[in-house]
Amino acid sequence: MGRWERWGVAVRERLPMWIRLRCGLEPATCAALVLVLVAGVALAAYHFWSGRPQPVRAPEARGSAPPPAAEAAVPDAAGEPGAGAAADVVVDVVGKVREPGVHRLPAGSRVEDALRAAGGVRPGAEADGLNRARPLVDGEQIVVDHPPPAAPGTPPAAGPTPPPGGGSPTTGPSAVVSLNSATPEQLDALPGIGPVLAQHIIDYRDQNGGFTDIGQLRDVNGIGDSRFADLRPHVQP
């Protein structure tokens, strides 16, 4: 008897009696049945083992991704600054310029920029009294080689007065504007003073109890050394 036959007889002898009587299995059949069962168990174990969860390793980073390109700033069509830019200044350029009138300029502009916006000074005009490097003040008036109009309510200059005992007449002093009593219209008529600077003078006068010296004009917002030199002959405390 071979080894397989002995193994089959041993398995058959260990089966319950009712199975041996009911099925009447032959040793070869018993052996085949056992092989099928073993194969089924092995297949089930294989599927169970292959279907278990597997740990997944994250891929190693091979280098940081390049940063996104910065968007280029695109200026607007008009080339004007955005909403966060400083406000413009508006000035009135009068006198001997090619295009007198109101001009709008970027904040930080100078008197030279205002003259350029007005087309430049006319040939033969005297503009040496202007400080072309002075920053502009919003609302001011720039007068180029033009005599200021007579201030309303200003008495005319004294006429020729004959000296005692006869002889040639002499010219009296020119009328000047009092800084402590002048109206806004009178201040507006002074050289280089517009409505805005006239109001600044009145505000300074009200806040400081008037002017005691014309040199205090330098403390008024918008009046520099050059403008003060133009005003000095025309004003008094």
Short mmCIF file of C-alpha atoms in Angstrom, two decimals:
data_model
loop_
_atom_site.label_atom_id
_atom_site.label_comp_id
_atom_site.label_asym_id
_atom_site.label_seq_id
_atom_site.Cartn_x
_atom_site.Cartn_y
_atom_site.Cartn_z
CA MET A 1 0.00 0.00 0.00
CA GLY A 2 1.43 3.36 -1.01
CA ARG A 3 1.86 6.41 1.16
CA TRP A 4 -1.23 8.22 -0.22
CA GLU A 5 -3.38 5.19 0.32
CA ARG A 6 -2.23 4.87 3.91
CA TRP A 7 -2.88 8.62 4.44
CA GLY A 8 -6.40 8.26 3.00
CA VAL A 9 -7.20 5.25 5.18
CA ALA A 10 -6.02 7.20 8.21
CA VAL A 11 -8.27 10.16 7.36
CA ARG A 12 -11.25 7.85 6.71
CA GLU A 13 -10.82 6.10 10.01
CA ARG A 14 -10.94 9.43 11.81
CA LEU A 15 -14.17 10.56 10.18
CA PRO A 16 -17.35 10.16 12.17
CA MET A 17 -19.16 6.88 11.56
CA TRP A 18 -22.30 8.53 10.16
CA ILE A 19 -20.25 10.29 7.51
CA ARG A 20 -18.55 7.04 6.50
CA LEU A 21 -21.85 5.18 6.38
CA ARG A 22 -23.75 7.99 4.60
CA CYS A 23 -21.25 8.96 1.99
CA GLY A 24 -19.46 5.70 1.46
CA LEU A 25 -16.39 7.56 0.50
CA GLU A 26 -13.55 5.65 -0.98
CA PRO A 27 -10.04 6.44 0.22
CA ALA A 28 -9.20 8.17 -3.09
CA THR A 29 -12.35 10.29 -2.89
CA CYS A 30 -11.54 11.22 0.72
CA ALA A 31 -8.07 12.26 -0.27
CA ALA A 32 -9.38 14.42 -3.14
CA LEU A 33 -11.88 16.07 -0.80
CA VAL A 34 -9.15 16.87 1.69
CA LEU A 35 -6.98 18.36 -1.06
CA VAL A 36 -9.85 20.55 -2.23
CA LEU A 37 -10.43 21.79 1.31
CA VAL A 38 -6.74 22.52 1.82
CA ALA A 39 -6.60 24.38 -1.51
CA GLY A 40 -9.68 26.43 -0.55
CA VAL A 41 -8.18 27.38 2.80
CA ALA A 42 -4.90 28.35 1.12
CA LEU A 43 -6.73 30.47 -1.47
CA ALA A 44 -8.77 32.21 1.22
CA ALA A 45 -5.65 32.92 3.24
CA TYR A 46 -3.93 34.35 0.17
CA HIS A 47 -6.83 36.70 -0.61
CA PHE A 48 -7.02 37.79 3.01
CA TRP A 49 -3.30 38.52 3.14
CA SER A 50 -3.16 40.40 -0.18
CA GLY A 51 -6.24 42.50 0.67
CA ARG A 52 -4.94 43.87 3.97
CA PRO A 53 -4.28 47.65 4.17
CA GLN A 54 -0.83 48.64 2.99
CA PRO A 55 1.02 51.69 4.43
CA VAL A 56 1.56 54.39 1.82
CA ARG A 57 4.69 56.52 1.98
CA ALA A 58 4.47 60.14 0.94
CA PRO A 59 6.70 60.99 -2.03
CA GLU A 60 9.85 62.87 -1.13
CA ALA A 61 9.94 66.49 -2.14
CA ARG A 62 12.59 67.02 -4.82
CA GLY A 63 12.67 70.77 -4.49
CA SER A 64 10.37 73.63 -3.65
CA ALA A 65 8.10 74.79 -6.39
CA PRO A 66 9.16 78.06 -8.01
CA PRO A 67 7.28 81.08 -6.64
CA PRO A 68 4.56 82.41 -8.88
CA ALA A 69 5.63 85.27 -11.03
CA ALA A 70 4.67 88.64 -9.60
CA GLU A 71 2.07 90.42 -11.61
CA ALA A 72 3.50 93.45 -13.31
CA ALA A 73 1.95 96.72 -12.29
CA VAL A 74 -0.11 97.99 -15.19
CA PRO A 75 -0.55 101.76 -15.23
CA ASP A 76 -3.90 103.12 -16.25
CA ALA A 77 -4.45 104.47 -19.72
CA ALA A 78 -4.14 108.10 -18.66
CA GLY A 79 -0.93 107.46 -16.73
CA GLU A 80 -2.39 109.14 -13.65
CA PRO A 81 -1.69 107.99 -10.08
CA GLY A 82 -4.20 105.76 -8.33
CA ALA A 83 -6.65 106.60 -5.61
CA GLY A 84 -3.92 106.46 -2.95
CA ALA A 85 -1.86 109.19 -4.67
CA ALA A 86 -1.74 112.69 -3.24
CA ALA A 87 -4.34 115.18 -4.46
CA ASP A 88 -3.52 117.68 -7.21
CA VAL A 89 -3.06 121.42 -6.70
CA VAL A 90 -5.02 124.04 -8.63
CA VAL A 91 -3.38 127.42 -9.28
CA ASP A 92 -4.32 130.54 -11.21
CA VAL A 93 -1.54 131.86 -13.47
CA VAL A 94 -2.13 135.43 -14.67
CA GLY A 95 -0.07 138.14 -16.31
CA LYS A 96 2.32 137.88 -19.18
CA VAL A 97 2.12 134.17 -19.98
CA ARG A 98 0.98 132.53 -23.18
CA GLU A 99 -1.95 130.59 -21.66
CA PRO A 100 -3.16 132.40 -18.53
CA GLY A 101 -5.88 130.77 -16.43
CA VAL A 102 -6.51 127.99 -13.93
CA HIS A 103 -4.23 124.97 -14.21
CA ARG A 104 -4.25 121.63 -12.36
CA LEU A 105 -0.85 120.18 -11.46
CA PRO A 106 0.37 117.17 -9.46
CA ALA A 107 1.03 117.69 -5.78
CA GLY A 108 4.60 118.77 -5.10
CA SER A 109 4.84 120.85 -8.30
CA ARG A 110 6.86 124.07 -8.31
CA VAL A 111 6.25 127.57 -9.67
CA GLU A 112 8.36 126.60 -12.70
CA ASP A 113 5.89 123.77 -13.44
CA ALA A 114 2.96 126.21 -13.27
CA LEU A 115 4.68 128.60 -15.69
CA ARG A 116 5.34 125.70 -18.04
CA ALA A 117 1.69 124.63 -17.84
CA ALA A 118 0.69 128.20 -18.77
CA GLY A 119 2.75 128.02 -21.94
CA GLY A 120 5.76 129.85 -20.56
CA VAL A 121 6.54 133.52 -19.95
CA ARG A 122 6.03 135.86 -22.88
CA PRO A 123 9.14 137.39 -24.45
CA GLY A 124 10.17 140.59 -22.71
CA ALA A 125 8.21 139.85 -19.51
CA GLU A 126 9.99 140.33 -16.20
CA ALA A 127 9.70 137.20 -14.03
CA ASP A 128 12.84 137.61 -11.93
CA GLY A 129 10.76 138.37 -8.85
CA LEU A 130 9.24 134.89 -8.88
CA ASN A 131 10.87 132.07 -6.97
CA ARG A 132 10.54 129.35 -9.58
CA ALA A 133 11.71 126.64 -7.14
CA ARG A 134 8.98 127.37 -4.56
CA PRO A 135 6.40 124.57 -4.02
CA LEU A 136 2.89 125.47 -5.10
CA VAL A 137 0.02 125.97 -2.67
CA ASP A 138 -3.44 124.83 -3.70
CA GLY A 139 -5.61 127.79 -4.72
CA GLU A 140 -2.85 130.39 -5.02
CA GLN A 141 -2.43 132.93 -7.80
CA ILE A 142 0.84 133.46 -9.64
CA VAL A 143 1.25 136.91 -11.21
CA VAL A 144 3.85 137.31 -13.96
CA ASP A 145 5.01 140.90 -14.67
CA HIS A 146 1.55 142.35 -14.18
CA PRO A 147 0.69 145.30 -11.90
CA PRO A 148 -1.86 144.33 -9.25
CA PRO A 149 -5.32 145.90 -9.63
CA ALA A 150 -6.27 148.69 -7.31
CA ALA A 151 -7.74 147.34 -4.07
CA PRO A 152 -11.42 148.25 -3.56
CA GLY A 153 -11.82 151.03 -1.02
CA THR A 154 -8.14 151.99 -1.13
CA PRO A 155 -7.70 155.75 -1.26
CA PRO A 156 -5.75 156.97 -4.28
CA ALA A 157 -2.13 157.82 -3.87
CA ALA A 158 -1.42 161.36 -2.86
CA GLY A 159 -0.90 163.63 -5.80
CA PRO A 160 1.92 166.06 -6.37
CA THR A 161 2.35 168.38 -3.42
CA PRO A 162 4.04 171.72 -3.97
CA PRO A 163 6.82 172.32 -1.49
CA PRO A 164 6.60 175.30 0.81
CA GLY A 165 7.57 178.49 -0.96
CA GLY A 166 6.84 177.09 -4.41
CA GLY A 167 9.08 175.07 -6.67
CA SER A 168 8.69 171.71 -8.38
CA PRO A 169 6.05 169.37 -6.95
CA THR A 170 7.16 166.08 -5.31
CA THR A 171 5.34 162.78 -5.47
CA GLY A 172 3.72 161.57 -2.23
CA PRO A 173 4.01 158.05 -0.81
CA SER A 174 1.98 155.19 -2.35
CA ALA A 175 -1.06 153.88 -0.47
CA VAL A 176 -0.53 150.59 1.37
CA VAL A 177 -2.93 147.95 2.76
CA SER A 178 -3.25 147.42 6.50
CA LEU A 179 -2.93 143.76 7.39
CA ASN A 180 -5.07 144.23 10.50
CA SER A 181 -8.02 145.92 8.76
CA ALA A 182 -7.86 144.79 5.12
CA THR A 183 -10.83 142.96 3.65
CA PRO A 184 -10.43 139.66 1.78
CA GLU A 185 -10.89 141.56 -1.49
CA GLN A 186 -8.11 143.99 -0.63
CA LEU A 187 -5.74 141.17 0.29
CA ASP A 188 -6.71 139.25 -2.85
CA ALA A 189 -5.61 142.23 -4.95
CA LEU A 190 -2.07 142.19 -3.57
CA PRO A 191 0.66 140.76 -5.87
CA GLY A 192 0.82 136.98 -5.73
CA ILE A 193 -2.13 136.68 -3.30
CA GLY A 194 -5.23 134.77 -4.37
CA PRO A 195 -8.44 133.99 -2.47
CA VAL A 196 -6.82 131.10 -0.59
CA LEU A 197 -3.80 133.05 0.65
CA ALA A 198 -6.01 136.02 1.53
CA GLN A 199 -8.07 133.73 3.76
CA HIS A 200 -4.85 132.33 5.32
CA ILE A 201 -3.79 135.89 6.23
CA ILE A 202 -7.17 136.61 7.83
CA ASP A 203 -7.08 133.29 9.74
CA TYR A 204 -3.60 134.10 11.07
CA ARG A 205 -4.78 137.60 12.04
CA ASP A 206 -7.78 136.20 13.95
CA GLN A 207 -5.78 133.46 15.71
CA ASN A 208 -2.88 135.71 16.80
CA GLY A 209 -4.70 138.96 17.63
CA GLY A 210 -3.48 140.82 14.56
CA PHE A 211 -0.11 141.75 13.09
CA THR A 212 2.42 143.78 15.04
CA ASP A 213 5.10 143.56 12.35
CA ILE A 214 4.89 142.81 8.64
CA GLY A 215 7.63 140.22 9.11
CA GLN A 216 4.95 137.97 10.61
CA LEU A 217 3.68 137.41 7.07
CA ARG A 218 6.43 134.79 6.75
CA ASP A 219 4.56 132.69 9.32
CA VAL A 220 1.43 132.56 7.13
CA ASN A 221 1.01 129.27 5.28
CA GLY A 222 2.01 129.73 1.62
CA ILE A 223 4.07 132.93 1.95
CA GLY A 224 7.79 132.44 1.49
CA ASP A 225 10.71 134.84 1.25
CA SER A 226 10.15 135.68 -2.42
CA ARG A 227 6.44 136.39 -1.99
CA PHE A 228 7.15 138.39 1.19
CA ALA A 229 9.62 140.54 -0.75
CA ASP A 230 6.88 141.29 -3.32
CA LEU A 231 4.32 142.16 -0.59
CA ARG A 232 6.53 144.23 1.69
CA PRO A 233 6.14 147.56 -0.18
CA HIS A 234 2.35 147.18 -0.27
CA VAL A 235 1.41 146.26 3.31
CA GLN A 236 1.69 147.56 6.83
CA PRO A 237 0.52 146.23 10.25
#
